[in-house]
Every structure is written in C-alpha cells, then in structure tokens.
Short mmCIF file of C-alpha atoms and ligand atoms in Angstrom, two decimals:
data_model
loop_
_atom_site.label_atom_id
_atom_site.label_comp_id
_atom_site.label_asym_id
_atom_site.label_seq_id
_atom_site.Cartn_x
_atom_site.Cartn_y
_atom_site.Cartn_z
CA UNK J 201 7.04 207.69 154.04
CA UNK J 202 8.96 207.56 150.64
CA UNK J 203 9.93 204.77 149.05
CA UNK J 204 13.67 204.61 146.84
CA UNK J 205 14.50 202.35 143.86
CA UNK J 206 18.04 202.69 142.82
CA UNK J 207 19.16 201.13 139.68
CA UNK J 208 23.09 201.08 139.35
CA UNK J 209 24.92 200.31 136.09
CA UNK J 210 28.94 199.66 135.87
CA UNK J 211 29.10 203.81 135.57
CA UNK J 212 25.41 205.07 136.12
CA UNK J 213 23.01 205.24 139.01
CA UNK J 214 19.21 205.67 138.12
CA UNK J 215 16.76 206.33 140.82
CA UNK J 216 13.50 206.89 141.48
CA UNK J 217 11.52 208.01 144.83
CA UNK J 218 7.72 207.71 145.36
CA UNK J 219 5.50 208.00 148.02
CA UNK J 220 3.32 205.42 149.85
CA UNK J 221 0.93 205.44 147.33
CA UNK J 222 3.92 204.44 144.32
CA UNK J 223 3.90 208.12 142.77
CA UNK J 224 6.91 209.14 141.46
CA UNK J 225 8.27 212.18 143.24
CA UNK J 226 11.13 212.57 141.62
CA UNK J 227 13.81 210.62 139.05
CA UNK J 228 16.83 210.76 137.46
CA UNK J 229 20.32 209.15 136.76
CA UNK J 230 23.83 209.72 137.17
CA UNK J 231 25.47 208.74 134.26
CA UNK J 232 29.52 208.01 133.33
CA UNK J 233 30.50 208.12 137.06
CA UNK J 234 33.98 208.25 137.41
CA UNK J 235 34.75 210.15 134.04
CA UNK J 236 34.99 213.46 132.72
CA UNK J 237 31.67 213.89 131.28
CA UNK J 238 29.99 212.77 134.17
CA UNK J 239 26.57 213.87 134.69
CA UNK J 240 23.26 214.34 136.51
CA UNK J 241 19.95 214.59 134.92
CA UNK J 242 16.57 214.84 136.56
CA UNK J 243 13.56 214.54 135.60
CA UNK J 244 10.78 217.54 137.22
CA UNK J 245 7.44 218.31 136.00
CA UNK J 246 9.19 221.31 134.87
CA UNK J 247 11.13 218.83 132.30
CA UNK J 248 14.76 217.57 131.67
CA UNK J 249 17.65 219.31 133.38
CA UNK J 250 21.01 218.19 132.41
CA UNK J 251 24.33 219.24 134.76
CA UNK J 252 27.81 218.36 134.52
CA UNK J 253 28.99 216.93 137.91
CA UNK J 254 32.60 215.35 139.14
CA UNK J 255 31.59 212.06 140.62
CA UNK J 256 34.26 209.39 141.17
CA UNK J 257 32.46 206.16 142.31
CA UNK J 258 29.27 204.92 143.36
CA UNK J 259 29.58 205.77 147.05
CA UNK J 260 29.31 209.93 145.60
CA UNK J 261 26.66 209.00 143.33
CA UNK J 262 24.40 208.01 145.62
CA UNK J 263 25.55 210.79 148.31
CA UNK J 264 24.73 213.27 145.82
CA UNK J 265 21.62 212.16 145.07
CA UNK J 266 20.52 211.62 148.62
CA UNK J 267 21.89 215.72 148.75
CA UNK J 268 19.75 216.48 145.75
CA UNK J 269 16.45 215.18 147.36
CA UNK J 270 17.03 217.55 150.11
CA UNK J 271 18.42 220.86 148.10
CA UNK J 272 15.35 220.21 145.91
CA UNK J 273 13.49 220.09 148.89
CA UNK J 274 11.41 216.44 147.40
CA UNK J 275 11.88 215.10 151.44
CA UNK J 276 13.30 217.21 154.24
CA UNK J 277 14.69 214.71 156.48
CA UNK J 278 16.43 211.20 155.32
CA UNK J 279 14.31 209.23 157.78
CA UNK J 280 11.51 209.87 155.19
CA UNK J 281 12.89 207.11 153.48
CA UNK J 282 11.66 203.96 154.55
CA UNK J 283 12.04 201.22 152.42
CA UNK J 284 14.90 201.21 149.34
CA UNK J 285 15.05 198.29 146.10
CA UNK J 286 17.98 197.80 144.89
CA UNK J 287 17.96 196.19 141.51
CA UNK J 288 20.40 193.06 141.23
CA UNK J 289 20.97 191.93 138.08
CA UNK J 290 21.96 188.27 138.54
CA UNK J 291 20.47 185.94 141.69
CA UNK J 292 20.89 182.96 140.33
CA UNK J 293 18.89 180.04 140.96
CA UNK J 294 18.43 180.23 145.20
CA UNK J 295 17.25 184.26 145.10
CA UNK J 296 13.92 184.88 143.10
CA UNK J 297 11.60 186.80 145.46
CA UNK J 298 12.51 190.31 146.49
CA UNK J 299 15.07 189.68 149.51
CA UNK J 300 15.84 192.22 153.03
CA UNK J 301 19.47 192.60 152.68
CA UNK J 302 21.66 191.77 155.51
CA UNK J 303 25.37 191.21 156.03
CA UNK J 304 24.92 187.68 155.38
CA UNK J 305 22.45 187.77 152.31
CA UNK J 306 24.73 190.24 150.86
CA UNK J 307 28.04 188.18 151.17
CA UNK J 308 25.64 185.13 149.87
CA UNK J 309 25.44 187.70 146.53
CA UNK J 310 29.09 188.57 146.19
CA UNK J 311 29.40 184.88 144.89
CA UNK J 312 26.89 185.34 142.36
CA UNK J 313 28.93 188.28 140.91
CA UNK J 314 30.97 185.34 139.26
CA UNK J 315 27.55 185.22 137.19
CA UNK J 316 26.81 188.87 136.39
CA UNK J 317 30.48 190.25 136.69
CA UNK J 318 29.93 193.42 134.57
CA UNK J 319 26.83 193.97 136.58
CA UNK J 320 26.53 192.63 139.97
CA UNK J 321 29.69 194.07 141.30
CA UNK J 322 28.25 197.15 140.52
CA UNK J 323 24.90 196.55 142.45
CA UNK J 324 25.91 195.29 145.32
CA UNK J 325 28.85 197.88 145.95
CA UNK J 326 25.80 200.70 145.51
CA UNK J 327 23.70 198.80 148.24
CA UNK J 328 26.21 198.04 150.71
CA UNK J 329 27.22 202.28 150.33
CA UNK J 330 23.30 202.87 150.58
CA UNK J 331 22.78 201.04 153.58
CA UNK J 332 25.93 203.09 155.78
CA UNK J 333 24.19 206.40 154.56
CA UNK J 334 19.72 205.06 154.92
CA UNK J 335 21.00 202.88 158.38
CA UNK J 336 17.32 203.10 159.55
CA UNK J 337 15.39 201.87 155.84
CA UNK J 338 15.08 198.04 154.79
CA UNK J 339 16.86 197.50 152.12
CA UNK J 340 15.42 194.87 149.47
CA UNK J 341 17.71 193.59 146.21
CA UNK J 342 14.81 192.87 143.54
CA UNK J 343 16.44 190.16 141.08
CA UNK J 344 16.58 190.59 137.20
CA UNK J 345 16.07 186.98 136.55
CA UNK J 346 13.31 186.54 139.29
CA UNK J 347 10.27 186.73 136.81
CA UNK J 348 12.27 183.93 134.66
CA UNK J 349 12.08 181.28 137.67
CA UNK J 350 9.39 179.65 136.84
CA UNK J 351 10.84 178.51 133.27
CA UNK J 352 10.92 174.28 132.36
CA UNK J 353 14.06 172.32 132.91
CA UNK J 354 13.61 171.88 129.08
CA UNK J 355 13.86 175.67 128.24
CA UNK J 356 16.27 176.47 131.07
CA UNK J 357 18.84 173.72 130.46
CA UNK J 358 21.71 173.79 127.64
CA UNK J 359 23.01 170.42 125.72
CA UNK J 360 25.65 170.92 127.81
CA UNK J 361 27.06 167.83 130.28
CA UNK J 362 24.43 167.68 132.91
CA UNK J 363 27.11 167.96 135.55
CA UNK J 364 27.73 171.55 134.46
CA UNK J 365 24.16 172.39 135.61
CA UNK J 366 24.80 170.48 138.99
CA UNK J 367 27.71 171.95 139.76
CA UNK J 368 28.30 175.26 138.37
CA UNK J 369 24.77 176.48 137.87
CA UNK J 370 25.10 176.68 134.07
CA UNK J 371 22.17 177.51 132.51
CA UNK J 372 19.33 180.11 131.00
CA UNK J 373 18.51 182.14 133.95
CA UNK J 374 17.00 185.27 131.58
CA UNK J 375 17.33 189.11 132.42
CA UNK J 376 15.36 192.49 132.22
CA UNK J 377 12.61 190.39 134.29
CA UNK J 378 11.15 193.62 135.81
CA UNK J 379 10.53 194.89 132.61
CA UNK J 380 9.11 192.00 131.11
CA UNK J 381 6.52 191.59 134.50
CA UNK J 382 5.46 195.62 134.16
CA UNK J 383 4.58 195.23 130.62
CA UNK J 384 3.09 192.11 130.32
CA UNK J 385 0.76 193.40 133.70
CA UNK J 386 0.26 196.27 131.87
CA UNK J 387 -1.00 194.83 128.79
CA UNK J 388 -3.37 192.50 130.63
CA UNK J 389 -4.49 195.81 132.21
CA UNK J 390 -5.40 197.65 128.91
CA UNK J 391 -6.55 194.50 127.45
CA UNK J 392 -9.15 193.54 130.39
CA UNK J 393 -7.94 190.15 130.27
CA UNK J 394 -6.01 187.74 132.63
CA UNK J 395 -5.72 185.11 131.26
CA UNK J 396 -3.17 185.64 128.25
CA UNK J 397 -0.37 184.61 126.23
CA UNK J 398 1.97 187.42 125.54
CA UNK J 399 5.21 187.80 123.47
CA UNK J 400 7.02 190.88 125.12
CA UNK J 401 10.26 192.62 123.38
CA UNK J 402 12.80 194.57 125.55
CA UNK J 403 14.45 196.32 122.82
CA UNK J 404 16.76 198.75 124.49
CA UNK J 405 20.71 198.96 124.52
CA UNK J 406 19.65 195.51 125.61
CA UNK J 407 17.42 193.19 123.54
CA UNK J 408 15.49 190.27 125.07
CA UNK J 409 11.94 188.58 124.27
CA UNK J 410 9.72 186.34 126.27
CA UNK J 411 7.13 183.87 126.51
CA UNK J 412 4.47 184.85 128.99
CA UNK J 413 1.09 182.93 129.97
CA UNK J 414 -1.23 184.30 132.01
CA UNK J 415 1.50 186.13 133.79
CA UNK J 416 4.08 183.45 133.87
CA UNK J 417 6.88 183.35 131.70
CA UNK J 418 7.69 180.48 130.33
CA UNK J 419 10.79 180.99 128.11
CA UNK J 420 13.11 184.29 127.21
CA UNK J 421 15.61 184.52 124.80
CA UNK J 422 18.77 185.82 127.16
CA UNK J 423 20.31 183.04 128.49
CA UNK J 424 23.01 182.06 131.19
CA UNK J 425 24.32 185.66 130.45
CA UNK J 426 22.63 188.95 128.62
CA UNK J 427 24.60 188.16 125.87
CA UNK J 428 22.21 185.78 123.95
CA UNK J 429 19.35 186.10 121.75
CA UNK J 430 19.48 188.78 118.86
CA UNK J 431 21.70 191.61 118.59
CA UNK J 432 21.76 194.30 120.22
CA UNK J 433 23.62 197.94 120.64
CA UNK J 434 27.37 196.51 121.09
CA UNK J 435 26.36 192.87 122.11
CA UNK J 436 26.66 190.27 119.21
CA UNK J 437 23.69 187.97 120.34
CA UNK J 438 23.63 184.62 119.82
CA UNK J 439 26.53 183.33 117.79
CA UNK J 440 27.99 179.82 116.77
CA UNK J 441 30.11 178.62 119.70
CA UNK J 442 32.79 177.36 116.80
CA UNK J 443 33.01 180.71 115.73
CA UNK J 444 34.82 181.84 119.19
CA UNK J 445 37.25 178.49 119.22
CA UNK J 446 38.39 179.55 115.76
CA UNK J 447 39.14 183.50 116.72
CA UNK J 448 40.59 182.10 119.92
CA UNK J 449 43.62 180.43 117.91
CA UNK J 450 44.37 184.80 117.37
CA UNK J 451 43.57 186.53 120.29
CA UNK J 452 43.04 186.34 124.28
CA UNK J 453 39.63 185.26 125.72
CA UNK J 454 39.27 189.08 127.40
CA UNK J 455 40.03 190.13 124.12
CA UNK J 456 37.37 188.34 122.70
CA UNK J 457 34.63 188.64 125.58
CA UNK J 458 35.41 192.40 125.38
CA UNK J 459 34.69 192.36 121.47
CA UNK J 460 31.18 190.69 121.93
CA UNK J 461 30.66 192.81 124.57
CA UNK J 462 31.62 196.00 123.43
CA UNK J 463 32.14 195.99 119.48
CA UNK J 464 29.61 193.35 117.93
CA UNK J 465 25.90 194.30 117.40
CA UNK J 466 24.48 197.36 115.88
CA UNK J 467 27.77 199.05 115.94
CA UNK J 468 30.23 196.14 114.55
CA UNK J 469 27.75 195.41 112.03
CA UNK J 470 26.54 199.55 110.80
CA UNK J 471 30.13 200.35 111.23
CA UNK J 472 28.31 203.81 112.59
CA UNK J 473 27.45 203.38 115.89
CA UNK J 474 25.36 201.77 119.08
CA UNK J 475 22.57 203.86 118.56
CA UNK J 476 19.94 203.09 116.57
CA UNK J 477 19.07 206.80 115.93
CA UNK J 478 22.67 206.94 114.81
CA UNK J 479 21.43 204.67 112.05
CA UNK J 480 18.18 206.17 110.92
CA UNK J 481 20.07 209.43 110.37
CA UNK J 482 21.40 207.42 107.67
CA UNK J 483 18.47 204.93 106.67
CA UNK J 484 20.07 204.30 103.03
CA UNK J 485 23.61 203.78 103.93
CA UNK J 486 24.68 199.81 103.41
CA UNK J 487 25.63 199.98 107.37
CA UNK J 488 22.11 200.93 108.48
CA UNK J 489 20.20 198.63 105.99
CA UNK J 490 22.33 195.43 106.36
CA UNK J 491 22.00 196.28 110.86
CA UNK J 492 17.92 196.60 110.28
CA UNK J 493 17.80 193.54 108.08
CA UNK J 494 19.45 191.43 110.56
CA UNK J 495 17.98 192.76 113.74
CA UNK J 496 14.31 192.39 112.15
CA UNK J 497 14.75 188.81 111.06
CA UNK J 498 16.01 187.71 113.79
CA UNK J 499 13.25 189.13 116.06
CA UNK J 500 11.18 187.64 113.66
CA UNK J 501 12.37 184.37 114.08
CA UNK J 502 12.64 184.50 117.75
CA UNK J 503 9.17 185.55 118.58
CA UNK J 504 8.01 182.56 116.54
CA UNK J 505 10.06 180.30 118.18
CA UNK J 506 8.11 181.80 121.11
CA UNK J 507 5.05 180.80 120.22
CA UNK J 508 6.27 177.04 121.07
CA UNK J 509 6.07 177.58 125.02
CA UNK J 510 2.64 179.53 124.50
CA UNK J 511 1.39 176.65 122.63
CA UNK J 512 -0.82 178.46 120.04
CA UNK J 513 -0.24 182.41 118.55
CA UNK J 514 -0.46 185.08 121.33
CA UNK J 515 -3.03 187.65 122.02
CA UNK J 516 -0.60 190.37 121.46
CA UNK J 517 2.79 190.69 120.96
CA UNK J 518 4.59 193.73 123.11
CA UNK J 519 7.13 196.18 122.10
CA UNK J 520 9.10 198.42 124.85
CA UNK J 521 12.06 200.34 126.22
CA UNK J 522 13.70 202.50 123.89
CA UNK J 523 13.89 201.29 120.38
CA UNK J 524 10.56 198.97 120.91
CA UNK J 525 9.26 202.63 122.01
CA UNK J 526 10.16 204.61 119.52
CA UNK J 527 11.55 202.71 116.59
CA UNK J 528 8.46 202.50 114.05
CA UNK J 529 10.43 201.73 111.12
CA UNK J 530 11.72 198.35 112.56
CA UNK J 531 8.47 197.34 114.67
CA UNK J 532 7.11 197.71 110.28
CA UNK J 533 10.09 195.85 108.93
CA UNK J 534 9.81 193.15 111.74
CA UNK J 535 6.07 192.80 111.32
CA UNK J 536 7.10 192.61 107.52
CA UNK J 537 9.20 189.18 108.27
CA UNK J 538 6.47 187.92 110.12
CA UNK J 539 4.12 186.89 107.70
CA UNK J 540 2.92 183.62 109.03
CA UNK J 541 1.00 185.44 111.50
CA UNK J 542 -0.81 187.51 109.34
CA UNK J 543 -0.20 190.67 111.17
CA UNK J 544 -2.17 193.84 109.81
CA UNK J 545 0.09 196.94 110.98
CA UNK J 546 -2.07 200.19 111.30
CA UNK J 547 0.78 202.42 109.45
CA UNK J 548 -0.58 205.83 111.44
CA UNK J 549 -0.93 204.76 115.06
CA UNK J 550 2.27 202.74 114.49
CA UNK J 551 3.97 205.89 113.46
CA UNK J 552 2.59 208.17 116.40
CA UNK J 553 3.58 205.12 118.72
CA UNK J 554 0.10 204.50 119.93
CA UNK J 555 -0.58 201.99 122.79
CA UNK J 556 -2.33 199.45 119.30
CA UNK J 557 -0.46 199.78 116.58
CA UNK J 558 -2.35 197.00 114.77
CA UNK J 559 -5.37 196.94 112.90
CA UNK J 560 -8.57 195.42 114.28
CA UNK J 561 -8.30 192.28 111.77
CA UNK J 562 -4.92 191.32 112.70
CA UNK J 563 -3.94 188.04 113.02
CA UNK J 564 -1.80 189.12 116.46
CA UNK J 565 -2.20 192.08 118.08
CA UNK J 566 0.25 194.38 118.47
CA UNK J 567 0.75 196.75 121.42
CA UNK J 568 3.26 199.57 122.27
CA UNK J 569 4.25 199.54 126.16
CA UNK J 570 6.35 202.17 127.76
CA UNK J 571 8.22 200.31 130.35
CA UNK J 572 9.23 201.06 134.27
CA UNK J 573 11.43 198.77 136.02
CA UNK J 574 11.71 201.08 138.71
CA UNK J 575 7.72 200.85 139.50
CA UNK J 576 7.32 197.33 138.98
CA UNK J 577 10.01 197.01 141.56
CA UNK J 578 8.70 199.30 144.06
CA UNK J 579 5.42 196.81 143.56
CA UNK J 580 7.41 193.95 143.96
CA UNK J 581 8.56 195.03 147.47
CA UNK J 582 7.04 192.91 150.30
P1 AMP G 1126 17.11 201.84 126.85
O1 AMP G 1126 18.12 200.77 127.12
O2 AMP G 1126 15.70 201.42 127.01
O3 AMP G 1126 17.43 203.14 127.56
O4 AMP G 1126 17.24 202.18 125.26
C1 AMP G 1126 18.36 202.83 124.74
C2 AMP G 1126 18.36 202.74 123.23
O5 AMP G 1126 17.06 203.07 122.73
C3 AMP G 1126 19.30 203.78 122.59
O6 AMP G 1126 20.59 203.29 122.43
C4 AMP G 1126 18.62 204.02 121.25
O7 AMP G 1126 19.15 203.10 120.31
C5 AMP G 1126 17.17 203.71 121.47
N1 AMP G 1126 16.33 204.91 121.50
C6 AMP G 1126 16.12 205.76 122.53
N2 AMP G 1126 15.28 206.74 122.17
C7 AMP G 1126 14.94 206.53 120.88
C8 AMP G 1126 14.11 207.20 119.93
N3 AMP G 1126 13.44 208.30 120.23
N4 AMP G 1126 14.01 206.66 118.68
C9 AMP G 1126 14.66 205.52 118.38
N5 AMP G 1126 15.46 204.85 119.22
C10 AMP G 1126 15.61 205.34 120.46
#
C-alpha cells in the first residue's frame, strides 16, 4: 500500500508517495502549469531531473504524474494507492483535523475559498480531479491553519467590531501549520525534550513565525490571510491599514491587492528580485542591504513579541524552509538585532547550516530544521 500527498499551488503540483511505513518513494513537482515553461522535476536517488512538459491545468498535472509513477515503474498498478492528503490551505474555523473528503465536505470547502481565494480554488479543483482518476483511495484534505486552532480568543481576534468575527469569520486563523508541527516535533525529537517552548520561522517565498508550547501553538504571526507578519518574497507583510485608504484615492482595490501580493516584499523593496539569492549575488548593492535590514529587524521584533504567549524566553528558536535553510547571512544579522536574548551564534556550524548553530552558552538556542509538509501530513492522516 502507498500512500500520496499532493500539494497544489495556483500553477504547481508537488507530490510525494511513500509506503506504509512513511518512506518516501518518490517526489517531485510540476511547476508553471498552464504556461510555456512548464515543467516536471523529480527527485530519484539518482538526483534532480528537470524536463520541459506542456501541461494546461491541474486535471493533466496530476494525470501525468499518476503516468510517471507507472513509466518509472515506483507502483505498477493504481490500486496501490490507498490513502491520498490533499493539502488545503484555508479551513477556517469548523475544519481543523484531517477530514475524508466527500461530495458534501468538499462543497462545505468551496465556501471557504472566499478565505484562501489564491489558494483554495486551486486545492480543491486538484482533489475533486484526483478523486475521478484514485475512485477506490480515501481522500483526506489536511488544513494549513489546523495546527493554529488551538490559539486564545485574545491572539486570534482583531480590534475589529466584534460582529465581524460573528458573522464573517474575520480573524487570525495562521498558515504553513504543517510546517510549523514537523519542525517543532522535530526539534523536541533532537532535543529529548517534550515539554518545550519553541519559536519556529518559516522563511520561504512565504514568511511566518510561531509560538509553540509543548507542542501547542499558541500564537503565529500570519493572520486572517498569508499576507501578514514580515515581508516576504513579493508579499509586503504587515502594513498600516491607512496606508491602503490613502493609495486607494489612485488606484482600484485589485490593483492594489495585486501590488501587495505580487510587487511588495523583497522584490519592491531590492528593486532586484523575489529571490533572496538574487540579492546575495549582490550583498553591497543599496537594494540588497536596505531588503536584509528590514527583513532582519522585523524578525527580530516578531520573535520577541513571541516570547509573550510562551511566557518566559524559549528553549530554542527554529529556522526552516528555504531561506531559514540556507540563508546564514540573515539567521547572523537577525541574531545580531536580537540582543536582549543574549544569543551566542557559533559562526562555523551556522555557516555549514548545522542542525545547532549556537554556541553552548547561548542565551537561546538556536536550531536549523529542514522542513517536510508533505511527511508531517502523511502523519497527520487518521
Ligand atoms: P520555499 O518556499 O521553502 O521553497 O523557499 C523558496 C525561497 O527560498 C526562494 O525564493 C529563495 O529565496 C530561498 N532559497 C532557496 N534555496 C536557497 C539557498 N540555497 N540559499 C538561500 N536562499 C534560498
């Protein structure tokens, strides 16, 4: 029996398939579906292999990799597949435990797309075209804000009028909660400890910290959408609300949402691009220094706020996904701006991207996590 995780973006499918025992058999992602440079990569013991594929729509993308797992010879027969997870970005407050899809759950989601619309939409269009073509698997949807569930009225609720909570649902429900649990499980793992208090940081194309205590989180920085907290690759963060009245007196509201979206961050700041290697190619350049210094302060400023919900400094504070990864230069310049906690960085293992990256006399640990949202969620499945 295999087990599939399928992770779809607006214009990429990622996947994973493991066996019973939660080995990965085989991974990869379909990336800019529908455009020209669409492409496949997969990931073999062998390494890497990139191809250039025509895919139109989500409905291919998941045909062809259902085709691949046979050519490739990773299962034989589709009936191998048992169980699929399909991540869902957005479940709002009623869905926060992994949940069987039906007909009926699945129309239930389509209203929460009103949520999540650049993601959602996406999801659920991949699992209702996974379904038709794996008839005889159960099919889960894991939730991105599931791990954030458990967070207090008073970190979950804006100053907004209380009726907007009632009624329309507004408030922080958090993302990249898969993430956030594998790490923070991890680190309790390599740290031999349960009971914890842990300050994780997502810092991919996405950026989002949490609060976690012994395995609960208890606050996170994204909010009612992924668009809060610090910046990020073309998301502005968090700005002032009267900043978005005053550019709405020039141009449209999609004009707007599509500029915070799309054109605000790393790359509206640098002037150079999304990606922070982009930037380090060019470490001196005002573009690159200026996008650093605000990125670092404001992580440093965010996880202190985090250490409110912990109540006290935590044990360790985590860094993962791509930039947290791989980005020594700003894990140094953000330990830099945190000098209340008295953080010793160990300058080697930080550079080689060891698993402690902090001295032993640190004030706060300081841990390097690679993450897997696709594992956690095959864990997560009932
Ligand atoms: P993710 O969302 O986790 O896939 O992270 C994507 C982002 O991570 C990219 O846009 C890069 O900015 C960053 N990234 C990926 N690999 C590296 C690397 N080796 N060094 C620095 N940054 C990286």
């Amino acid at each position: 029996m295999s087990i599939l995780v399928l992770n779809a973006g607006s214009s990429s499918l990622r996947f994973t398939l493991f066996d019973k025992q939660l080995k990965e058999l085989y991974k990869g992602h379909v990336d800019a579906i529908g455009q020209k440079h669409c492409s496949f990569r997969h990931y073999l013991k062998k390494g890497e292999i990139d191809t250039t594929i025509k895919i139109k729509n989500h409905d291919e993308a998941i045909r062809f990799v259902l085709k691949k797992l046979r050519e490739d010879k990773i299962i034989t027969d589709l009936n191998e597949i048992k169980k699929v997870a399909h991540r869902v970005v957005h479940g709002g407050e009623k869905y926060v435990k992994p949940t069987r899809l039906n007909a009926k759950v699945l129309k239930d989601l389509d209203k929460l797309s009103a949520l999540a619309p650049l993601h959602n939409p996406a999801n659920l269009l991949t699992a209702r075209a996974c379904q038709k073509m794996l008839p005889h698997a159960a099919h889960y949807a894991i939730f991105d804000t599931a791990f954030h569930a458990a967070l207090p009225e008073k970190a979950f609720l804006y100053g907004l009028p209380y009726a907007l909570y009632q009624k329309e649902h507004i408030r922080r429900y958090g993302f990249h909660g898969s993430s956030h649990k594998y790490v923070s499980t991890e680190a309790a793992r390599f740290l031999k400890k349960k009971n914890l208090r842990l300050i994780t940081c997502h810092m991919g194309n996405g950026i989002s910290l949490a609060a976690i205590k012994n395995g609960v989180c208890l606050d996170t920085t994204m909010g009612f959408t992924p668009l809060e907290g610090p910046i990020m690759g073309t998301r502005s963060g968090t700005v002032d609300p009267g900043i978005l009245f005053h550019l709405l007196k020039k141009q449209s509201p999609e004009k707007l949402h599509a500029m915070l979206q799309h054109e605000s961050g790393f790359k509206g700041l640098s002037g150079i691009g999304s990606d922070i290697r982009d930037l380090w190619a060019k470490p001196n350049s005002p573009g690159s220094k200026r996008t650093f210094g605000v990125l670092c302060y404001q992580m440093a400023k965010l996880i202190m706020s985090l250490t409110v919900p912990l109540g006290g400094l935590p044990d360790a504070i985590v860094f993962t996904a791509g930039i947290g990864e791989n980005a020594h230069y700003l894990r140094a310049q953000i330990t830099q701006e945190l000098a209340p906690l008295k953080i010793q960085l160990d300058p080697t293992a930080n550079r080689k991207n060891a698993t402690v990256i902090s001295k032993p006399k640190s004030g706060v640990k300081l841990l390097v996590i690679h993450t897997n949202e696709e594992l956690q969620m095959a864990r997560d499945l009932p």
